[in-house]
mmCIF file of C-alpha atoms and ligand atoms in Angstrom:
data_model
loop_
_atom_site.group_PDB
_atom_site.id
_atom_site.type_symbol
_atom_site.label_atom_id
_atom_site.label_comp_id
_atom_site.label_asym_id
_atom_site.label_seq_id
_atom_site.Cartn_x
_atom_site.Cartn_y
_atom_site.Cartn_z
ATOM 1 C CA MET A 1 101.438 112.832 85.209
ATOM 2 C CA GLY A 2 98.334 110.833 86.088
ATOM 3 C CA ARG A 3 99.061 107.201 86.893
ATOM 4 C CA VAL A 4 97.119 104.173 88.106
ATOM 5 C CA ALA A 5 97.301 103.820 91.878
ATOM 6 C CA LEU A 6 96.188 100.979 94.136
ATOM 7 C CA VAL A 7 95.485 101.683 97.808
ATOM 8 C CA THR A 8 94.787 98.618 99.953
ATOM 9 C CA GLY A 9 92.341 99.251 102.764
ATOM 10 C CA GLY A 10 91.590 102.314 100.690
ATOM 11 C CA SER A 11 87.921 102.892 101.457
ATOM 12 C CA ARG A 12 88.131 103.737 105.169
ATOM 13 C CA GLY A 13 90.326 105.615 107.644
ATOM 14 C CA ILE A 14 93.814 106.634 106.568
ATOM 15 C CA GLY A 15 93.466 104.608 103.351
ATOM 16 C CA ALA A 16 90.374 106.558 102.281
ATOM 17 C CA ALA A 17 92.177 109.858 102.780
ATOM 18 C CA ILE A 18 95.096 108.516 100.714
ATOM 19 C CA SER A 19 92.771 107.409 97.904
ATOM 20 C CA VAL A 20 91.158 110.850 97.822
ATOM 21 C CA ALA A 21 94.510 112.665 97.887
ATOM 22 C CA LEU A 22 95.904 110.571 95.034
ATOM 23 C CA LYS A 23 92.788 111.196 92.961
ATOM 24 C CA ALA A 24 93.150 114.921 93.659
ATOM 25 C CA ALA A 25 96.762 114.667 92.448
ATOM 26 C CA GLY A 26 95.462 113.435 89.073
ATOM 27 C CA HIS A 27 95.879 109.689 89.502
ATOM 28 C CA THR A 28 93.301 107.000 88.681
ATOM 29 C CA VAL A 29 92.729 105.202 91.967
ATOM 30 C CA ALA A 30 91.562 101.709 92.857
ATOM 31 C CA ALA A 31 90.780 101.168 96.538
ATOM 32 C CA SER A 32 90.721 97.611 97.857
ATOM 33 C CA TYR A 33 88.845 96.570 100.971
ATOM 34 C CA ALA A 34 88.384 93.314 102.850
ATOM 35 C CA GLY A 35 84.866 93.151 104.181
ATOM 36 C CA ASN A 36 82.847 96.303 104.809
ATOM 37 C CA ASP A 37 80.674 96.437 101.658
ATOM 38 C CA GLU A 38 78.508 99.233 103.003
ATOM 39 C CA ALA A 39 81.451 101.541 103.709
ATOM 40 C CA ALA A 40 82.962 100.750 100.310
ATOM 41 C CA ALA A 41 79.725 101.522 98.444
ATOM 42 C CA LYS A 42 79.357 104.795 100.361
ATOM 43 C CA PHE A 43 82.981 105.702 99.628
ATOM 44 C CA THR A 44 82.532 105.090 95.888
ATOM 45 C CA ALA A 45 79.278 107.069 95.827
ATOM 46 C CA GLU A 46 80.948 110.015 97.569
ATOM 47 C CA THR A 47 84.279 110.034 95.741
ATOM 48 C CA GLY A 48 83.781 108.258 92.414
ATOM 49 C CA ILE A 49 86.733 105.995 93.312
ATOM 50 C CA LYS A 50 86.308 102.346 92.303
ATOM 51 C CA THR A 51 86.536 99.778 95.093
ATOM 52 C CA TYR A 52 87.591 96.133 94.844
ATOM 53 C CA LYS A 53 87.069 93.425 97.451
ATOM 54 C CA TRP A 54 89.794 90.970 98.390
ATOM 55 C CA ASP A 55 91.674 89.818 101.465
ATOM 56 C CA VAL A 56 95.297 91.010 101.340
ATOM 57 C CA ALA A 57 96.262 88.049 103.551
ATOM 58 C CA ASP A 58 95.428 85.715 100.643
ATOM 59 C CA TYR A 59 98.105 85.694 97.897
ATOM 60 C CA GLU A 60 95.937 84.213 95.147
ATOM 61 C CA ALA A 61 93.065 86.587 95.947
ATOM 62 C CA SER A 62 95.477 89.545 95.867
ATOM 63 C CA LYS A 63 96.893 88.442 92.537
ATOM 64 C CA ALA A 64 93.427 88.006 91.024
ATOM 65 C CA GLY A 65 92.194 91.313 92.464
ATOM 66 C CA ILE A 66 95.185 93.217 91.112
ATOM 67 C CA ALA A 67 94.743 91.549 87.704
ATOM 68 C CA GLN A 68 91.154 92.827 87.696
ATOM 69 C CA VAL A 69 92.288 96.358 88.596
ATOM 70 C CA GLU A 70 94.819 96.266 85.749
ATOM 71 C CA ALA A 71 92.217 94.944 83.284
ATOM 72 C CA ASP A 72 89.878 97.805 84.255
ATOM 73 C CA LEU A 73 92.298 100.700 84.678
ATOM 74 C CA GLY A 74 95.694 99.742 83.231
ATOM 75 C CA PRO A 75 99.045 98.779 84.776
ATOM 76 C CA VAL A 76 99.413 99.682 88.442
ATOM 77 C CA GLU A 77 102.295 102.144 88.811
ATOM 78 C CA ILE A 78 101.668 103.314 92.359
ATOM 79 C CA VAL A 79 100.978 100.932 95.244
ATOM 80 C CA VAL A 80 100.101 102.006 98.753
ATOM 81 C CA ALA A 81 100.117 99.006 101.103
ATOM 82 C CA ASN A 82 97.921 100.431 103.810
ATOM 83 C CA ALA A 83 95.573 97.634 104.881
ATOM 84 C CA GLY A 84 96.124 96.671 108.496
ATOM 85 C CA ILE A 85 94.437 95.319 111.595
ATOM 86 C CA THR A 86 95.029 95.189 115.348
ATOM 87 C CA ARG A 87 94.454 92.338 117.788
ATOM 88 C CA ASP A 88 95.818 93.978 120.922
ATOM 89 C CA ALA A 89 96.515 91.979 124.069
ATOM 90 C CA PRO A 90 99.262 91.934 126.686
ATOM 91 C CA PHE A 91 101.765 89.272 125.638
ATOM 92 C CA HIS A 92 100.829 86.866 128.409
ATOM 93 C CA LYS A 93 97.269 86.888 127.049
ATOM 94 C CA MET A 94 98.057 87.039 123.326
ATOM 95 C CA THR A 95 96.893 83.916 121.510
ATOM 96 C CA PRO A 96 98.591 82.303 118.504
ATOM 97 C CA GLU A 97 95.453 83.236 116.532
ATOM 98 C CA GLN A 98 95.902 86.922 117.417
ATOM 99 C CA TRP A 99 99.571 86.716 116.440
ATOM 100 C CA LYS A 100 98.815 84.998 113.123
ATOM 101 C CA ALA A 101 95.926 87.241 112.078
ATOM 102 C CA VAL A 102 98.065 90.350 112.412
ATOM 103 C CA ILE A 103 101.136 88.830 110.743
ATOM 104 C CA ASP A 104 99.032 87.507 107.844
ATOM 105 C CA THR A 105 97.329 90.831 107.153
ATOM 106 C CA ASN A 106 99.914 93.466 108.074
ATOM 107 C CA LEU A 107 103.131 91.756 106.978
ATOM 108 C CA THR A 108 102.348 88.945 104.531
ATOM 109 C CA GLY A 109 99.633 91.224 103.156
ATOM 110 C CA VAL A 110 102.313 93.731 102.160
ATOM 111 C CA PHE A 111 104.225 91.004 100.313
ATOM 112 C CA ASN A 112 100.989 89.864 98.646
ATOM 113 C CA THR A 113 100.226 93.406 97.505
ATOM 114 C CA ILE A 114 103.624 94.316 96.094
ATOM 115 C CA HIS A 115 104.799 90.988 94.666
ATOM 116 C CA PRO A 116 102.200 90.798 91.842
ATOM 117 C CA VAL A 117 102.957 94.340 90.580
ATOM 118 C CA TRP A 118 106.743 94.169 90.927
ATOM 119 C CA PRO A 119 107.560 92.459 87.563
ATOM 120 C CA GLY A 120 105.496 95.027 85.622
ATOM 121 C CA MET A 121 107.152 97.914 87.435
ATOM 122 C CA ARG A 122 110.588 96.466 86.610
ATOM 123 C CA GLU A 123 109.667 96.056 82.952
ATOM 124 C CA ARG A 124 108.244 99.558 82.614
ATOM 125 C CA LYS A 125 111.126 101.038 84.636
ATOM 126 C CA PHE A 126 108.805 102.976 86.913
ATOM 127 C CA GLY A 127 107.111 102.311 90.227
ATOM 128 C CA ARG A 128 106.150 104.043 93.448
ATOM 129 C CA ILE A 129 105.599 101.906 96.535
ATOM 130 C CA VAL A 130 104.568 103.246 99.921
ATOM 131 C CA VAL A 131 103.987 101.032 102.930
ATOM 132 C CA ILE A 132 102.009 102.444 105.839
ATOM 133 C CA SER A 133 103.932 101.379 108.928
ATOM 134 C CA SER A 134 103.353 102.928 112.371
ATOM 135 C CA ILE A 135 104.949 104.782 115.252
ATOM 136 C CA ASN A 136 104.487 101.502 117.106
ATOM 137 C CA GLY A 137 106.811 99.732 114.670
ATOM 138 C CA GLN A 138 109.444 102.289 115.680
ATOM 139 C CA LYS A 139 108.941 102.373 119.450
ATOM 140 C CA GLY A 140 106.999 99.192 120.274
ATOM 141 C CA GLN A 141 103.750 99.338 122.211
ATOM 142 C CA PHE A 142 102.286 97.682 125.279
ATOM 143 C CA ALA A 143 99.794 95.011 124.116
ATOM 144 C CA GLN A 144 101.051 95.109 120.499
ATOM 145 C CA VAL A 145 103.847 92.545 120.204
ATOM 146 C CA ASN A 146 102.130 91.264 117.058
ATOM 147 C CA TYR A 147 101.336 94.644 115.501
ATOM 148 C CA ALA A 148 104.703 96.230 116.365
ATOM 149 C CA ALA A 149 106.504 93.236 114.842
ATOM 150 C CA THR A 150 104.655 93.695 111.553
ATOM 151 C CA LYS A 151 105.144 97.442 111.440
ATOM 152 C CA ALA A 152 108.876 97.103 112.139
ATOM 153 C CA GLY A 153 108.938 94.407 109.452
ATOM 154 C CA ASP A 154 107.399 96.860 106.990
ATOM 155 C CA LEU A 155 110.459 99.080 107.408
ATOM 156 C CA GLY A 156 112.713 96.154 106.514
ATOM 157 C CA ILE A 157 110.610 95.486 103.430
ATOM 158 C CA VAL A 158 110.907 99.015 102.054
ATOM 159 C CA LYS A 159 114.617 99.332 102.803
ATOM 160 C CA SER A 160 115.282 96.097 100.915
ATOM 161 C CA LEU A 161 112.930 96.852 98.015
ATOM 162 C CA ALA A 162 114.474 100.300 97.685
ATOM 163 C CA GLN A 163 117.832 98.699 96.955
ATOM 164 C CA GLU A 164 116.368 96.163 94.537
ATOM 165 C CA GLY A 165 114.238 98.656 92.622
ATOM 166 C CA ALA A 166 116.506 101.702 92.506
ATOM 167 C CA ARG A 167 118.020 101.005 89.092
ATOM 168 C CA ALA A 168 114.625 100.104 87.665
ATOM 169 C CA GLY A 169 113.089 103.470 88.541
ATOM 170 C CA ILE A 170 111.114 102.020 91.437
ATOM 171 C CA THR A 171 111.059 103.670 94.852
ATOM 172 C CA ALA A 172 109.842 102.114 98.104
ATOM 173 C CA ASN A 173 109.245 104.240 101.160
ATOM 174 C CA ALA A 174 107.385 104.013 104.455
ATOM 175 C CA VAL A 175 105.159 106.380 106.342
ATOM 176 C CA CYS A 176 104.906 105.943 110.105
ATOM 177 C CA PRO A 177 101.701 107.540 111.345
ATOM 178 C CA GLY A 178 101.369 108.319 114.999
ATOM 179 C CA TYR A 179 97.946 108.089 116.603
ATOM 180 C CA ILE A 180 95.379 109.213 114.024
ATOM 181 C CA GLY A 181 91.656 109.759 114.641
ATOM 182 C CA THR A 182 90.388 106.639 112.869
ATOM 183 C CA ASP A 183 88.146 103.716 113.865
ATOM 184 C CA MET A 184 91.286 101.764 114.831
ATOM 185 C CA VAL A 185 92.359 104.292 117.445
ATOM 186 C CA MET A 186 88.773 104.986 118.522
ATOM 187 C CA ALA A 187 88.498 101.249 119.349
ATOM 188 C CA VAL A 188 91.055 101.744 122.144
ATOM 189 C CA PRO A 189 89.271 102.156 125.509
ATOM 190 C CA GLU A 190 88.526 105.848 126.092
ATOM 191 C CA LYS A 191 90.612 106.137 129.263
ATOM 192 C CA VAL A 192 93.598 104.547 127.533
ATOM 193 C CA ARG A 193 93.128 106.864 124.562
ATOM 194 C CA GLU A 194 93.117 109.912 126.812
ATOM 195 C CA GLY A 195 96.416 108.706 128.250
ATOM 196 C CA ILE A 196 97.836 108.353 124.744
ATOM 197 C CA ILE A 197 96.777 111.864 123.711
ATOM 198 C CA ALA A 198 98.428 113.220 126.859
ATOM 199 C CA GLN A 199 101.733 111.837 125.508
ATOM 200 C CA ILE A 200 101.440 113.624 122.155
ATOM 201 C CA PRO A 201 103.160 117.024 122.265
ATOM 202 C CA ALA A 202 100.743 118.289 119.596
ATOM 203 C CA GLY A 203 97.974 117.656 122.143
ATOM 204 C CA ARG A 204 95.698 115.962 119.649
ATOM 205 C CA LEU A 205 95.276 112.949 117.385
ATOM 206 C CA GLY A 206 96.423 113.346 113.794
ATOM 207 C CA GLU A 207 94.048 113.648 110.846
ATOM 208 C CA PRO A 208 94.018 110.978 108.082
ATOM 209 C CA GLU A 209 94.654 113.778 105.561
ATOM 210 C CA GLU A 210 97.951 114.552 107.310
ATOM 211 C CA ILE A 211 99.158 111.044 106.448
ATOM 212 C CA ALA A 212 97.755 111.222 102.919
ATOM 213 C CA ARG A 213 99.854 114.365 102.395
ATOM 214 C CA CYS A 214 103.030 112.343 103.026
ATOM 215 C CA VAL A 215 101.975 109.647 100.570
ATOM 216 C CA ALA A 216 101.119 112.104 97.797
ATOM 217 C CA PHE A 217 104.591 113.600 98.224
ATOM 218 C CA LEU A 218 106.355 110.228 98.030
ATOM 219 C CA VAL A 219 104.563 108.926 94.942
ATOM 220 C CA ALA A 220 105.120 111.994 92.766
ATOM 221 C CA ASP A 221 107.083 111.526 89.552
ATOM 222 C CA ASP A 222 109.757 113.939 90.782
ATOM 223 C CA ALA A 223 110.309 112.039 94.065
ATOM 224 C CA GLY A 224 112.568 109.478 92.377
ATOM 225 C CA PHE A 225 115.590 110.042 94.606
ATOM 226 C CA ILE A 226 113.601 109.606 97.822
ATOM 227 C CA ASN A 227 113.994 105.876 98.249
ATOM 228 C CA GLY A 228 114.090 103.609 101.288
ATOM 229 C CA SER A 229 113.131 106.448 103.599
ATOM 230 C CA THR A 230 110.647 106.693 106.431
ATOM 231 C CA ILE A 231 108.480 109.740 107.039
ATOM 232 C CA SER A 232 107.182 109.994 110.589
ATOM 233 C CA ALA A 233 104.010 112.008 111.149
ATOM 234 C CA ASN A 234 103.210 111.735 114.837
ATOM 235 C CA GLY A 235 102.771 115.186 116.387
ATOM 236 C CA ALA A 236 106.286 114.995 117.896
ATOM 237 C CA GLN A 237 105.435 111.924 119.996
ATOM 238 C CA PHE A 238 108.524 109.969 118.992
ATOM 239 C CA PHE A 239 111.794 110.655 117.180
ATOM 240 C CA VAL A 240 113.884 107.970 115.520
HETATM 241 N N1 LIG B 1 101.913 100.649 129.744
HETATM 242 C C1 LIG B 1 102.044 99.965 130.900
HETATM 243 N N2 LIG B 1 101.023 99.284 131.445
HETATM 244 C C2 LIG B 1 99.849 99.301 130.811
HETATM 245 C C3 LIG B 1 99.664 100.002 129.606
HETATM 246 C C4 LIG B 1 100.760 100.698 129.088
HETATM 247 N N3 LIG B 1 100.670 101.393 127.931
HETATM 248 N N4 LIG B 1 98.391 99.809 129.194
HETATM 249 C C5 LIG B 1 97.799 99.035 130.123
HETATM 250 N N5 LIG B 1 98.685 98.737 131.099
HETATM 251 C C6 LIG B 1 98.453 97.930 132.286
HETATM 252 C C7 LIG B 1 97.170 98.305 132.975
HETATM 253 O O1 LIG B 1 97.391 99.383 133.873
HETATM 254 C C8 LIG B 1 96.824 97.041 133.689
HETATM 255 O O2 LIG B 1 97.640 96.896 134.834
HETATM 256 P P1 LIG B 1 97.075 96.303 136.198
HETATM 257 O O3 LIG B 1 96.656 94.906 135.892
HETATM 258 O O4 LIG B 1 98.237 96.369 137.154
HETATM 259 O O5 LIG B 1 95.945 97.190 136.575
HETATM 260 C C9 LIG B 1 97.245 96.001 132.677
HETATM 261 O O6 LIG B 1 98.261 96.591 131.877
HETATM 262 C C10 LIG B 1 96.124 95.681 131.710
HETATM 263 O O7 LIG B 1 95.676 94.524 132.094
HETATM 264 P P2 LIG B 1 94.255 94.048 131.607
HETATM 265 O O8 LIG B 1 94.065 92.665 132.078
HETATM 266 O O9 LIG B 1 93.204 95.068 131.932
HETATM 267 O O10 LIG B 1 94.458 94.077 130.036
HETATM 268 P P3 LIG B 1 93.453 93.610 128.973
HETATM 269 O O11 LIG B 1 93.688 92.174 128.669
HETATM 270 O O12 LIG B 1 92.063 94.031 129.302
HETATM 271 O O13 LIG B 1 93.969 94.448 127.732
HETATM 272 C C11 LIG B 1 94.454 96.398 126.476
HETATM 273 C C12 LIG B 1 93.737 95.833 127.666
HETATM 274 C C13 LIG B 1 94.152 95.592 125.222
HETATM 275 C C14 LIG B 1 95.928 96.394 126.730
HETATM 276 C C15 LIG B 1 93.899 97.840 126.352
HETATM 277 O O14 LIG B 1 94.376 98.562 127.448
HETATM 278 C C16 LIG B 1 94.342 98.526 125.088
HETATM 279 O O15 LIG B 1 93.715 98.379 124.052
HETATM 280 N N6 LIG B 1 95.405 99.315 125.179
HETATM 281 C C17 LIG B 1 95.843 100.129 124.051
HETATM 282 C C18 LIG B 1 96.962 99.505 123.302
HETATM 283 C C19 LIG B 1 97.329 100.438 122.205
HETATM 284 O O16 LIG B 1 97.835 101.538 122.412
HETATM 285 N N7 LIG B 1 97.072 100.056 120.951
HETATM 286 C C20 LIG B 1 97.286 100.910 119.839
HETATM 287 C C21 LIG B 1 96.063 100.906 118.991
HETATM 288 S S1 LIG B 1 96.077 102.174 117.735
HETATM 289 C C22 LIG B 1 97.096 101.585 116.574
HETATM 290 O O17 LIG B 1 97.617 100.509 116.642
HETATM 291 C C23 LIG B 1 97.352 102.485 115.403
HETATM 292 C C24 LIG B 1 98.745 102.890 115.340
HETATM 293 O O18 LIG B 1 99.477 102.399 114.481
HETATM 294 C C25 LIG B 1 99.251 103.948 116.239
#
């Protein structure tokens, strides 16, 4: 059954692949983005998927943006909290600003994305929530105290929401991507990236579509008993 889906950070990288996969699965998709107007316009032109601009770190902006999506497309029944940033630095060099930026976007941003749609999902007795966490929330990562904290926090969010939503027909699950060939990973210095790839048994970075595949599976109508789980897709780099 086609439903209305919101994908935050949905016009680039992993989020774009998720938006496209959910559209292909018959859903009506809204993709939010924070700043890159050019990429968003190109994405809409190529895919026909509507984009909306707001900062997930801002609760009021998220609420207003989601209200606009619902006015345009109808009640949001599927939410993919995907928007995320990195501000990598070894801990002794990490600034409070780097800590706060990542917490605000990757962790508070997940709250800001889910909280406005939660009452409607409870009323309608249906919801599908997927949070895009990371392998680095599972294993930690040098220079990512901030990012790893948020991605581990995401797992706590879905495990708690799963318990709260279960009787209301709402599921909440996480996907933990490993290193995927997106702008975020390409921003890592080349030598460091080569070292990372050497640690991936698959011998390569993942493709955004390989993460989107997990999300499409989790948001399906017949995935109602899969709740509070984490799917890892990391080329065998790390096992929980
Ligand atoms: N483990 C142990 N030591 C490491 C290391 C690692 N993984 N990476 C770097 N180091 C060491 C270096 O060898 C160097 O040591 P020396 O001083 O003895 O030579 C030191 O740490 C780095 O010191 P610098 O002063 O050069 O560090 P810097 O302030 O320039 O920061 C960096 C460099 C930001 C850490 C850079 O190396 C970097 O970006 N690393 C990648 C971090 C990473 O993997 N991020 C993941 C991004 S992808 C993502 O987040 C998506 C996802 O979900 C998977």
